[in-house]
Coordinates of C-alpha atoms and ligand atoms in Angstrom, one line a residue:
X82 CA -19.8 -34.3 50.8
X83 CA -18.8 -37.7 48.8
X84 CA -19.3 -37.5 45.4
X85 CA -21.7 -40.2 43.4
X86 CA -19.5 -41.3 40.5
X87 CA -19.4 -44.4 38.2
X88 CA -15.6 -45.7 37.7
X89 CA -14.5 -47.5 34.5
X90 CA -11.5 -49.7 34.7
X91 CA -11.7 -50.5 38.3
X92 CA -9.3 -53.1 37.6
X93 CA -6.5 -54.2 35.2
X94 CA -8.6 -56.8 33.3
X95 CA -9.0 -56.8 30.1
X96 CA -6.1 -54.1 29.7
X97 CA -3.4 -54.5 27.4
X98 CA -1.2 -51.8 27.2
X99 CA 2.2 -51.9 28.6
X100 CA 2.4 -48.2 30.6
X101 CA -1.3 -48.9 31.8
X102 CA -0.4 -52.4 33.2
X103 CA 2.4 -50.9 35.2
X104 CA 0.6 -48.4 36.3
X105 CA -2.1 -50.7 37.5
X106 CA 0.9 -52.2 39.8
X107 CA 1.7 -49.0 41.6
X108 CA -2.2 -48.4 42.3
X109 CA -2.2 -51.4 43.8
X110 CA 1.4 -50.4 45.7
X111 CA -0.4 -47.4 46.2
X112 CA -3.5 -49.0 48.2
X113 CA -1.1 -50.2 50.6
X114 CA -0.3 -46.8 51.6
X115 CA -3.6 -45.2 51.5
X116 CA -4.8 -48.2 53.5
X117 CA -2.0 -47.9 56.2
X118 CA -3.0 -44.1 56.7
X119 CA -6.3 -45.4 57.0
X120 CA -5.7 -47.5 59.9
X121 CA -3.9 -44.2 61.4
X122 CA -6.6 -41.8 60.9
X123 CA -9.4 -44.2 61.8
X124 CA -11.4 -43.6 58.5
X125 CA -11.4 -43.4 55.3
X126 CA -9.1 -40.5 54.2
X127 CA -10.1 -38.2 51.6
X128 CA -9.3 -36.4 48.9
X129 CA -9.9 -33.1 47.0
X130 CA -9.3 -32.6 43.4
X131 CA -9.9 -28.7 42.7
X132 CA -10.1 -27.8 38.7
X133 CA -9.1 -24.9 36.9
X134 CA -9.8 -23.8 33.1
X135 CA -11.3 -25.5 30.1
X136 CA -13.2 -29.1 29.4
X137 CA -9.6 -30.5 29.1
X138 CA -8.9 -30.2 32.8
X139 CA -12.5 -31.4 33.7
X140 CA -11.5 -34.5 31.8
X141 CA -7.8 -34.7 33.2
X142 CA -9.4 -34.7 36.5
X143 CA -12.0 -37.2 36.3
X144 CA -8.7 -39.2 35.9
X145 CA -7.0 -38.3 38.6
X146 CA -10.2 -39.1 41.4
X147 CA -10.4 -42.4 39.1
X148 CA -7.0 -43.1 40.3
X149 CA -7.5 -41.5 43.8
X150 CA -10.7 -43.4 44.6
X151 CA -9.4 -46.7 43.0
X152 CA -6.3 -46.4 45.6
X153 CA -8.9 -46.3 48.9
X154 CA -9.6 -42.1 48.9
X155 CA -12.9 -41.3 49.6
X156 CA -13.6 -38.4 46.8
X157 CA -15.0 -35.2 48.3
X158 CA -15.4 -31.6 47.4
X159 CA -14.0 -29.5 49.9
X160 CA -10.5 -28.2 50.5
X161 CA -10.7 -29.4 54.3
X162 CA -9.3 -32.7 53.1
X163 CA -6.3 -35.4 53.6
X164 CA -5.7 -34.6 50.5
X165 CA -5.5 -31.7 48.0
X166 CA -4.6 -31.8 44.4
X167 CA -4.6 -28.7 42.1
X168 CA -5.3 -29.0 38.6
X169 CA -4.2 -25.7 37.3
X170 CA -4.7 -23.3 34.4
X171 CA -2.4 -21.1 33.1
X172 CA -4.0 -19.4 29.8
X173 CA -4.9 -16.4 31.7
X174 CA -2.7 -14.5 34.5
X175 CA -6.1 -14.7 37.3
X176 CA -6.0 -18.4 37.1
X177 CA -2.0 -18.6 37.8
X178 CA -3.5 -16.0 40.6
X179 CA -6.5 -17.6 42.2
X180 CA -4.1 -21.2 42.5
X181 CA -1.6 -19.2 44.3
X182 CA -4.7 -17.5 46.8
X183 CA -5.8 -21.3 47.5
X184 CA -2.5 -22.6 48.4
X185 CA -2.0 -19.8 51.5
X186 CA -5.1 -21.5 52.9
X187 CA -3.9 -24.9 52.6
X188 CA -0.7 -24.0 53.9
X189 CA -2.8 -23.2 56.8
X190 CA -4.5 -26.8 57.5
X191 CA -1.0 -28.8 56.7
X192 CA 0.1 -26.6 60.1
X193 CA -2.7 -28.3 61.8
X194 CA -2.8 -32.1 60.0
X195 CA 0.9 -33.2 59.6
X196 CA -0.2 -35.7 57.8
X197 CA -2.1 -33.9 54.8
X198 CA -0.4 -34.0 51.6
X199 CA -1.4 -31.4 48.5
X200 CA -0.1 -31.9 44.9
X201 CA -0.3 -29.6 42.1
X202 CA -0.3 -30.5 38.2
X203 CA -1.5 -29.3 35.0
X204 CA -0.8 -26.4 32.6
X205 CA 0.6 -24.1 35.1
X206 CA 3.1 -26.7 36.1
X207 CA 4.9 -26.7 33.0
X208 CA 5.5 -23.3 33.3
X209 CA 9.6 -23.2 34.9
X210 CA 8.8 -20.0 36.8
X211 CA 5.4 -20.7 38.4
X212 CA 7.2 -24.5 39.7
X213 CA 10.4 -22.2 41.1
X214 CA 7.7 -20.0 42.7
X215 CA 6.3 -22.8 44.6
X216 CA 9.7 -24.5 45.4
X217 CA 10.3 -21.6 47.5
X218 CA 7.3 -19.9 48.4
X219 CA 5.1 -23.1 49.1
X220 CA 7.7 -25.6 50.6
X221 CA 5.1 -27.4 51.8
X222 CA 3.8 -28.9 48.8
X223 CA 4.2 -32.3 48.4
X224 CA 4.0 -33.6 44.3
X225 CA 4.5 -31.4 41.2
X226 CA 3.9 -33.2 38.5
X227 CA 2.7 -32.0 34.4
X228 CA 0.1 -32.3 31.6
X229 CA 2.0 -34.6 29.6
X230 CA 3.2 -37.4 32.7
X231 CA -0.4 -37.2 34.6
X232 CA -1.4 -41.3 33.5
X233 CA 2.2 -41.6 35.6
X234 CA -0.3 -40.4 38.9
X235 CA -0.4 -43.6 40.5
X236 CA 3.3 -44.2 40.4
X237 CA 3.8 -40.6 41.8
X238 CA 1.7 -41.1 44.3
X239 CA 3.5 -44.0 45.5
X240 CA 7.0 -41.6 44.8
X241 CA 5.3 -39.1 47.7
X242 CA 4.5 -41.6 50.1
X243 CA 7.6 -42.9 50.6
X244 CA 9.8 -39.6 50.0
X245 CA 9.5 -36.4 52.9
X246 CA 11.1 -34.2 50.0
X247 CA 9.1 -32.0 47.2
X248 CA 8.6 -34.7 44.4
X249 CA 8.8 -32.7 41.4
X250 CA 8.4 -34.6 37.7
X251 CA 7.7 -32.1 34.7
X252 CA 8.0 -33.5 31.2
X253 CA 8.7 -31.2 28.5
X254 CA 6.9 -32.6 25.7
X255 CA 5.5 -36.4 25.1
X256 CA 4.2 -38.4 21.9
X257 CA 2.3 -41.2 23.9
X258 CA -1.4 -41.8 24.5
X259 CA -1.8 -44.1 27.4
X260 CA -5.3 -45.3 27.3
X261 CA -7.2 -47.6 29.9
X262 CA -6.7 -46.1 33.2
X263 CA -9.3 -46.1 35.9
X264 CA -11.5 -42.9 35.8
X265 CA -13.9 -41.7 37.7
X266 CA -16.9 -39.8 36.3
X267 CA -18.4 -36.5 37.7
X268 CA -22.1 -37.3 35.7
X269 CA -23.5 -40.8 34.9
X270 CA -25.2 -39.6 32.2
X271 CA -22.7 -37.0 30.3
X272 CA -19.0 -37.3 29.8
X273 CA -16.5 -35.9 27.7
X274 CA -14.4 -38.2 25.6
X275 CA -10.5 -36.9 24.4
X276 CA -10.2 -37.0 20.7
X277 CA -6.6 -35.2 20.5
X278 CA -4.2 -33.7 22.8
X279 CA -2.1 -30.8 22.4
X280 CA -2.4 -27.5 19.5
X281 CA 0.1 -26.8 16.5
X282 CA -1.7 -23.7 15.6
X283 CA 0.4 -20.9 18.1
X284 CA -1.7 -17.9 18.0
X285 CA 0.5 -15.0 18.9
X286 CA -1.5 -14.7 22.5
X287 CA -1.7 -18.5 23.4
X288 CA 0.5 -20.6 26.3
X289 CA -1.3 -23.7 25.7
X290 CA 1.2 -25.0 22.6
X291 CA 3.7 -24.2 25.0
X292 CA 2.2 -26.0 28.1
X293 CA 0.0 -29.0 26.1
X294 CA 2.4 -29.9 23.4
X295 CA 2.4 -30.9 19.7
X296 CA -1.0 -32.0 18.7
X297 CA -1.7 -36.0 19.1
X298 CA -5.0 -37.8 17.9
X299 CA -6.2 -40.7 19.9
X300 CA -6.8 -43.5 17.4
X301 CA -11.0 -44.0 15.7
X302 CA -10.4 -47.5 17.6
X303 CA -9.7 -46.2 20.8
X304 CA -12.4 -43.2 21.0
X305 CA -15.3 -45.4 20.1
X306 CA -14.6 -48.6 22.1
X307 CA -14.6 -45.5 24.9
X308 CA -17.7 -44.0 23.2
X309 CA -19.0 -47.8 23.9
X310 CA -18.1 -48.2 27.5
X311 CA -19.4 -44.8 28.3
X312 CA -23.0 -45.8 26.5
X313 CA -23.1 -49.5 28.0
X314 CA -22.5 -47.6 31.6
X315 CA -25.9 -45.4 30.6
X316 CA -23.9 -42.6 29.4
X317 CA -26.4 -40.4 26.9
X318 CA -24.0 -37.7 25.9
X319 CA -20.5 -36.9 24.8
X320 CA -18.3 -34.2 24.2
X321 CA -15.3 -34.6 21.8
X322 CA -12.7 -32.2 23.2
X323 CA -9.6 -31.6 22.0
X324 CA -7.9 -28.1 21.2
X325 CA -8.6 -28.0 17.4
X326 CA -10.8 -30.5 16.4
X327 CA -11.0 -29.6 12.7
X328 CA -7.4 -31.1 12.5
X329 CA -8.0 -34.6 14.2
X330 CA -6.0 -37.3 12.2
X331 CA -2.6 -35.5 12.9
X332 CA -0.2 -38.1 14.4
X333 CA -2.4 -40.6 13.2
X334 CA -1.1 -43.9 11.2
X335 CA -2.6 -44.3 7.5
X336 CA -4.6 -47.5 8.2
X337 CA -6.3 -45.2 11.4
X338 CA -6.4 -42.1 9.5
X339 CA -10.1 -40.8 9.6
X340 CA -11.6 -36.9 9.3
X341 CA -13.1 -35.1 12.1
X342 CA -16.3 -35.3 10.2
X343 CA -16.1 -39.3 9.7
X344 CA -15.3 -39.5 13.0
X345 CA -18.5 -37.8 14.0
X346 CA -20.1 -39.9 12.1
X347 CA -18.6 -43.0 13.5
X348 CA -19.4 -42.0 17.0
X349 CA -23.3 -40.9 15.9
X350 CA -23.5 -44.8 15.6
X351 CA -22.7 -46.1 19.0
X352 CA -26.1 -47.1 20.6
X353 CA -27.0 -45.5 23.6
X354 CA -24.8 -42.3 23.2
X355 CA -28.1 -39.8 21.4
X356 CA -26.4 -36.5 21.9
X357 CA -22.5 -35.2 20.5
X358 CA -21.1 -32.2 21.3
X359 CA -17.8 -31.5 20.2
X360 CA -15.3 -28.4 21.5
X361 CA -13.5 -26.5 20.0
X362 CA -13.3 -26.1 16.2
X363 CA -11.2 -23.4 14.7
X364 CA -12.3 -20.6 12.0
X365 CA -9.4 -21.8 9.7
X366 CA -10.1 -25.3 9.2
X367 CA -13.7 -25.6 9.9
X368 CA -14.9 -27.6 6.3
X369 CA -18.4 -27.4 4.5
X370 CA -17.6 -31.3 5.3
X371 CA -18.3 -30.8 8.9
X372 CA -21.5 -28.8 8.7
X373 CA -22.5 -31.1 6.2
X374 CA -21.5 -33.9 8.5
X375 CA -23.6 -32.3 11.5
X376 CA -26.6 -31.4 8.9
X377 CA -26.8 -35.2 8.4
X378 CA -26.3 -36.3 11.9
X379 CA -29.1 -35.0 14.1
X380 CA -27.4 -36.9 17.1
X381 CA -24.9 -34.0 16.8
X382 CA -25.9 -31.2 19.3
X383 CA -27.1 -27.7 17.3
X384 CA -24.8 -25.8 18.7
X385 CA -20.9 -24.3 17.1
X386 CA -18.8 -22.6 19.6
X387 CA -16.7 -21.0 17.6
X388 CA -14.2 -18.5 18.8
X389 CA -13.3 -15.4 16.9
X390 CA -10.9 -13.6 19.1
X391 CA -11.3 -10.3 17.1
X392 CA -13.0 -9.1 14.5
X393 CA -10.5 -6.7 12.9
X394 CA -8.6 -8.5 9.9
X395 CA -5.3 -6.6 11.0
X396 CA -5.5 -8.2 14.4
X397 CA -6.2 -11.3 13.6
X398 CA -3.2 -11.7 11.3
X399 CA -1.3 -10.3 14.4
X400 CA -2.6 -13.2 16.5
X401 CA -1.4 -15.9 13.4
X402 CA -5.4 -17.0 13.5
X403 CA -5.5 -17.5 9.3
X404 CA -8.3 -15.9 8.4
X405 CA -9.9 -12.6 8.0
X406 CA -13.3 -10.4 9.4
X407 CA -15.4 -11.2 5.5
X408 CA -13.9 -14.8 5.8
X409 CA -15.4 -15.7 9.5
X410 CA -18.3 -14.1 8.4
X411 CA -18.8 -16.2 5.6
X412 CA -18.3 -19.2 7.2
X413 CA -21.2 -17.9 9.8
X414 CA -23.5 -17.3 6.8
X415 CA -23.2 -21.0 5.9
X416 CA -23.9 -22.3 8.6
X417 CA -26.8 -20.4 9.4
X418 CA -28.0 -21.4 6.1
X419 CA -27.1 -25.2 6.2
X420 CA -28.4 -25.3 10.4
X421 CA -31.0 -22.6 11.0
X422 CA -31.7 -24.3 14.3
X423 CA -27.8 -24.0 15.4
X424 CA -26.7 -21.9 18.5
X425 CA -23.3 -19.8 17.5
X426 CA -21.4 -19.1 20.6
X427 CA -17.7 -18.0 20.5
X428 CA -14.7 -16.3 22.6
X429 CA -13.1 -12.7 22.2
X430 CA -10.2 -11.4 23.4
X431 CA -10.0 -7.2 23.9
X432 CA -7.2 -5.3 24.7
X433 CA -4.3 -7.5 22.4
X434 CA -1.2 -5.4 21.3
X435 CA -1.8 -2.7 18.8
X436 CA -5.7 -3.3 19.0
X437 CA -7.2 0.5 18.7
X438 CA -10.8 1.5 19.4
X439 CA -11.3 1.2 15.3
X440 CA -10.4 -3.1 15.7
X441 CA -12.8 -2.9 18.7
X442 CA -15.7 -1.5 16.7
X443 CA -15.0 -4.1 13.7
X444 CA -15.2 -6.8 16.5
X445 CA -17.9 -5.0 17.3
X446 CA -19.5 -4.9 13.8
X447 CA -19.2 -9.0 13.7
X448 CA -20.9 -9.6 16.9
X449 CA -23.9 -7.9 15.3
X450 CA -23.9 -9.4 12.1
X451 CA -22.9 -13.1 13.2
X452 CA -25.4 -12.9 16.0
X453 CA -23.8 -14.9 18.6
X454 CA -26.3 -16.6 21.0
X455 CA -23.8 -16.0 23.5
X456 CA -19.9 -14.7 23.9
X457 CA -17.4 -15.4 26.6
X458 CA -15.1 -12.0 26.5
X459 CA -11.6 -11.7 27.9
X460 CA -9.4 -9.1 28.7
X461 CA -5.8 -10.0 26.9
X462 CA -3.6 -11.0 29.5
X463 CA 0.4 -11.4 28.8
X464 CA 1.7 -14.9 28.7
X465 CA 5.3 -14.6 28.9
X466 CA 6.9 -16.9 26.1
X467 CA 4.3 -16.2 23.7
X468 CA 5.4 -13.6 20.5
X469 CA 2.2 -11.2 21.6
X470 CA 4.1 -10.8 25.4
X471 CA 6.9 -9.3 23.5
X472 CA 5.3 -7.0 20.9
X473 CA 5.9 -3.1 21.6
X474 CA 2.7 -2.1 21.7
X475 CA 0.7 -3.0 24.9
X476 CA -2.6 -1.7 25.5
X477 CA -2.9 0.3 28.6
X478 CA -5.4 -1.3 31.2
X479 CA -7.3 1.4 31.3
X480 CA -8.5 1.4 27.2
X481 CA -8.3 -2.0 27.4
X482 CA -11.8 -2.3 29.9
X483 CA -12.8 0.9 28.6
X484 CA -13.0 -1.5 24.9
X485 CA -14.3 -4.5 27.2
X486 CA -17.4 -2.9 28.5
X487 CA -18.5 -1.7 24.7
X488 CA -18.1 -4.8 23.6
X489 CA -19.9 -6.7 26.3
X490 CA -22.8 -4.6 26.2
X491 CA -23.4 -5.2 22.4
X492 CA -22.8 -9.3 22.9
X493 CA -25.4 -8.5 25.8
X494 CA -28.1 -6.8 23.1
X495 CA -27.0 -9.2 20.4
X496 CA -27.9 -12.7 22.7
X497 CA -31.1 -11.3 23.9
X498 CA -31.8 -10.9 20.3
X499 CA -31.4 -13.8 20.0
X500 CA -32.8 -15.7 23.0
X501 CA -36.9 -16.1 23.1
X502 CA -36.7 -17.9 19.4
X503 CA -37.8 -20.6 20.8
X504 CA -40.2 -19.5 22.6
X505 CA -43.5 -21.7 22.7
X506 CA -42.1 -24.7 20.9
X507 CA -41.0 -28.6 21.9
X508 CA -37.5 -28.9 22.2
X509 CA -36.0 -32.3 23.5
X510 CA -33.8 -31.8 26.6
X511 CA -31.2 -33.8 28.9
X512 CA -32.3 -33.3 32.5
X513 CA -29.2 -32.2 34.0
X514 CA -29.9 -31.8 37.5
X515 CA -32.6 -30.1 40.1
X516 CA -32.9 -26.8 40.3
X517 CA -30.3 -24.7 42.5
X518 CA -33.2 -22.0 43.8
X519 CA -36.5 -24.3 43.7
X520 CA -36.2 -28.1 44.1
X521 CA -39.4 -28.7 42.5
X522 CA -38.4 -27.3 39.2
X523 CA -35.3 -29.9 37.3
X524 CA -33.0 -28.1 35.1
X525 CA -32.8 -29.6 31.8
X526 CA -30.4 -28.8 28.4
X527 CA -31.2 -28.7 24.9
X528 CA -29.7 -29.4 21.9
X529 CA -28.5 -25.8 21.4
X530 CA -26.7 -25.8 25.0
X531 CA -29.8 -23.5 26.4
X532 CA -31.6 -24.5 29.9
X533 CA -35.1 -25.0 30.7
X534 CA -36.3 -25.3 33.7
X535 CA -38.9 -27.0 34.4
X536 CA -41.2 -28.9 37.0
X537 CA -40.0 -32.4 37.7
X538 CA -37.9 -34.5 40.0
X539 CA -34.9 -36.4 41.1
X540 CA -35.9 -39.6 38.8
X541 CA -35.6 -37.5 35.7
X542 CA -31.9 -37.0 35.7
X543 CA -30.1 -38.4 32.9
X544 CA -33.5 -38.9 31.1
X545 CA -34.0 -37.3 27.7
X546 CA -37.4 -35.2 27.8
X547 CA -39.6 -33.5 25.3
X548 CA -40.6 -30.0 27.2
X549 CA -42.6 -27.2 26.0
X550 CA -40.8 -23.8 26.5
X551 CA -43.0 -21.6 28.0
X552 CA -41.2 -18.2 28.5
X553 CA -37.8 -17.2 27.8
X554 CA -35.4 -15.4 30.8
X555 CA -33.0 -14.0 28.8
X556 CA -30.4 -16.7 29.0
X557 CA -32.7 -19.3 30.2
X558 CA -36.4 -20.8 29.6
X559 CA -39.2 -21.5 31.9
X560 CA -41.2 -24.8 30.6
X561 CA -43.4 -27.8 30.8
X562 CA -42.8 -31.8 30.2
X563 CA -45.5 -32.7 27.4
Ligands
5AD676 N1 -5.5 -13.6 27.2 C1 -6.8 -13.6 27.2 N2 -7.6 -14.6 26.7 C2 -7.0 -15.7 26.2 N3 -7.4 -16.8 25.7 C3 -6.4 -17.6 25.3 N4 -5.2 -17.0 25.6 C4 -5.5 -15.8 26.2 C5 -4.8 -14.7 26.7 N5 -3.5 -14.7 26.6 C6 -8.9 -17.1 25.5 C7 -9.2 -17.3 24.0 C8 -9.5 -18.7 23.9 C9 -10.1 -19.0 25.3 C10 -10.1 -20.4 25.7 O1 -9.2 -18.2 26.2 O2 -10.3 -16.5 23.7 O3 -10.4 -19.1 22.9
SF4_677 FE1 -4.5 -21.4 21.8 FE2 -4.9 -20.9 19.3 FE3 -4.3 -23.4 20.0 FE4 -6.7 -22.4 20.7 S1 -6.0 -22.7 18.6 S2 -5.3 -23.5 22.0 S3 -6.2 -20.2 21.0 S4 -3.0 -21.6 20.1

């Protein structure tokens, strides 16, 4: 299946950077290739980009089709393709796994197609021992290339086509921001927009200092003249990602300097873009400034995902997170209080070193009171090169889902708490897409991140709509367009 996308910068006019413009020279070096293996094949060849992990990826891999289909690729979303590219994850062990499963089948069709090539980049990639695995486990892999070198794609590219040996380019660290490369877009109507790259904050557990570098903020400039492209090319909603959004402005020259919550602001007043999401905000830095700046900008999406990683104050310092069980609660008590109509999602780890069933039930005890609307749970998992993989005191497995189950089953009776508030009121959705079981029914997203589904059809995509929420599903509602 081909994928309907909307590239910006399908060309190199108007760009002024000096990286982008030679990069826009090997795309079009690169075109000659694609265009010879064309002729070969018969038809257009294509190409798979599969994604792992967070928003960050997503994003990092709308840029690599950008590049891909601006080169001749046709973009398509199965493995059984000229092409493969792997965008890994590596901040749990079953992503580095699942990768790993997906490259024995695709050892499998380069056997049959010796003309198939499959790369492999991202976090996992700047990991030494997961690229020595695949120098000699996977010989067959073509390009290995890392977070911090991925706007280098097209050069790379042209690197594996005229090279029959592993091209392998990891970069240890960078400070540059190479903006206005072709990208290709998985939704017309919602995109997320990079406001800084990288973390400084090193929680005891975490690989992604190690494998995204120091933090980097893209300049105000640069983010809203995106924030305009996106609108004048009907995009409706964004999503400002970066690792730590609270700190945006590190990096960041004094004449640019700007808070996360003016920068919220700034981007509220681009025309055309009427919803703002932003991800992820941490506990430690999140200001009464940005709540206030959300209270005042109802552009910005009702809903905080906030991730809390344990509740026990002991664990938390042992994790380097910066603040304790009373203070996170606090900061939940405001903003209930300044955003009554705000969802408050978050992540939790279970099972970190030293954690005993006492931690679990204080974890516990905050998922009650805070009343998440909803809580993605993991089981700690051992990064090596992070303090936590070298701490004494591993929990065994065993304890470790034994804590996981208890704690899922009171997030479980917390969100349906929750859920069914809104239950017979208006709320004003995004229609996202049709309906997976019944085609007659669209599936649309509110303000607070919940679905409605509701009758409607393919013209309503992208569209916002007012719809009346009939009957709540637990996680979902049942509704009707008024
Ligand atoms: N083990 C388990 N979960 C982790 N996360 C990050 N590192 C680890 C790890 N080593 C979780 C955190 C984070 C989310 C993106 O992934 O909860 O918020
Ligand atoms: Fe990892 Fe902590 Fe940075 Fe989040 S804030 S990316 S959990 S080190």
């Amino acid at each position: 299946m081909s994928l309907d996308m909307s590239i910006l910068h399908k060309n190199a006019i108007g760009v002024t950077d000096e990286e982008s413009l030679k990069q826009f020279t090997y795309i079009e070096k690169a075109k000659g290739y694609v265009a010879e293996l064309e002729k070969e094949l018969g038809r257009k060849p294509t190409a798979c980009v599969v994604t792992f992990g967070c928003q960050m990826n997503a994003k990092d891999s709308e840029k690599l089709i950008g590049i891909l289909v601006s080169i001749g690729y046709e973009s398509v979303e199965t493995e059984d393709a000229d092409f493969v590219i792997y965008n890994t994850c590596t901040v749990r062990d079953n992503a580095d796994q699942r990768v790993l499963g997906r490259l024995g089948y695709v050892k499998s069709l380069h056997k049959k197609r010796p003309w198939m090539k499959t790369a492999i980049c991202g976090c996992m990639m700047q990991e030494k021992t997961a690229v020595e695995k695949i120098q000699k486990s996977y010989r067959f892999v073509n390009l290995i290339f890392g977070t911090h070198n991925l706007y280098k794609f097209a050069e790379l590219l042209c690197q594996m086509f005229e090279s029959d040996r592993m091209i392998i380019d990891i970069w240890e660290k960078t400070d540059r921001i190479v903006e206005q490369l072709p990208i290709s877009r998985k939704y017309s109507f919602k995109s997320g927009v990079n406001i800084m790259f990288g973390c400084n904050n090193f929680c005891t557990y975490c690989i992604v200092p190690y494998v995204r570098g120091r933090e980097r903020s893209r300049t105000p400039k640069d983010i809203i003249r995106e924030c305009e492209e996106l609108a004048a090319d009907g995009v409706k909603e964004v999503m400002l990602l970066g690792q730590n959004v609270d700190s945006y402005g590190i990096g960041l020259s004094d004449e640019d300097k700007i808070s996360f919550p003016e920068l919220l602001d700034e981007v509220c007043k681009v025309e055309g873009i009427e919803r703002v999401r932003f991800m992820t905000p941490h506990p430690k830095d999140m200001s009464v400034d940005l709540i206030d700046a959300i209270v005042r900008n109802p552009k910005v999406a009702r809903h905080i995902h906030l991730p809390l990683q344990s509740g026990s104050t002991e664990i938390l310092k042992r994790m380097n997170r910066h603040y304790t069980k009373e203070s996170y609660l606090q900061l939940v008590d405001l903003i209930r209080e300044k955003l009554p109509d705000a969802a408050i999602t978050t992540d939790i780890i279970v099972g970190f070193p030293g954690e005993k069933d006492s931690d679990v039930d204080e974890t516990i005890d905050v998922v009650r009171k805070a009343g998440f609307d909803n809580a993605f749970t993991f089981i700690y998992s051992k990064r090596t090169g992070t303090p936590a993989a070298s701490f004494e005191d591993q929990v065994s497995e065993e304890d470790a889902k034994r804590n996981f189950n208890r704690l899922l089953k009171a997030v479980q009776e917390t969100a349906r708490l929750q859920s069914g508030k809104l239950e017979g009121t208006v709320e004003r959705v995004l229609v996202e897409d049709i309906n997976e079981q019944d085609s007659n029914l669209v599936t649309g997203r509110m303000s607070n991140n919940t679905l409605v589904h509701f009758p409607g059809d393919e013209s309503l995509i992208g569209t916002f709509v007012d719809v009346h929420l009939d009957e709540c599903h637990g996680f979902y509602y049942t509704g009707t367009m008024v």
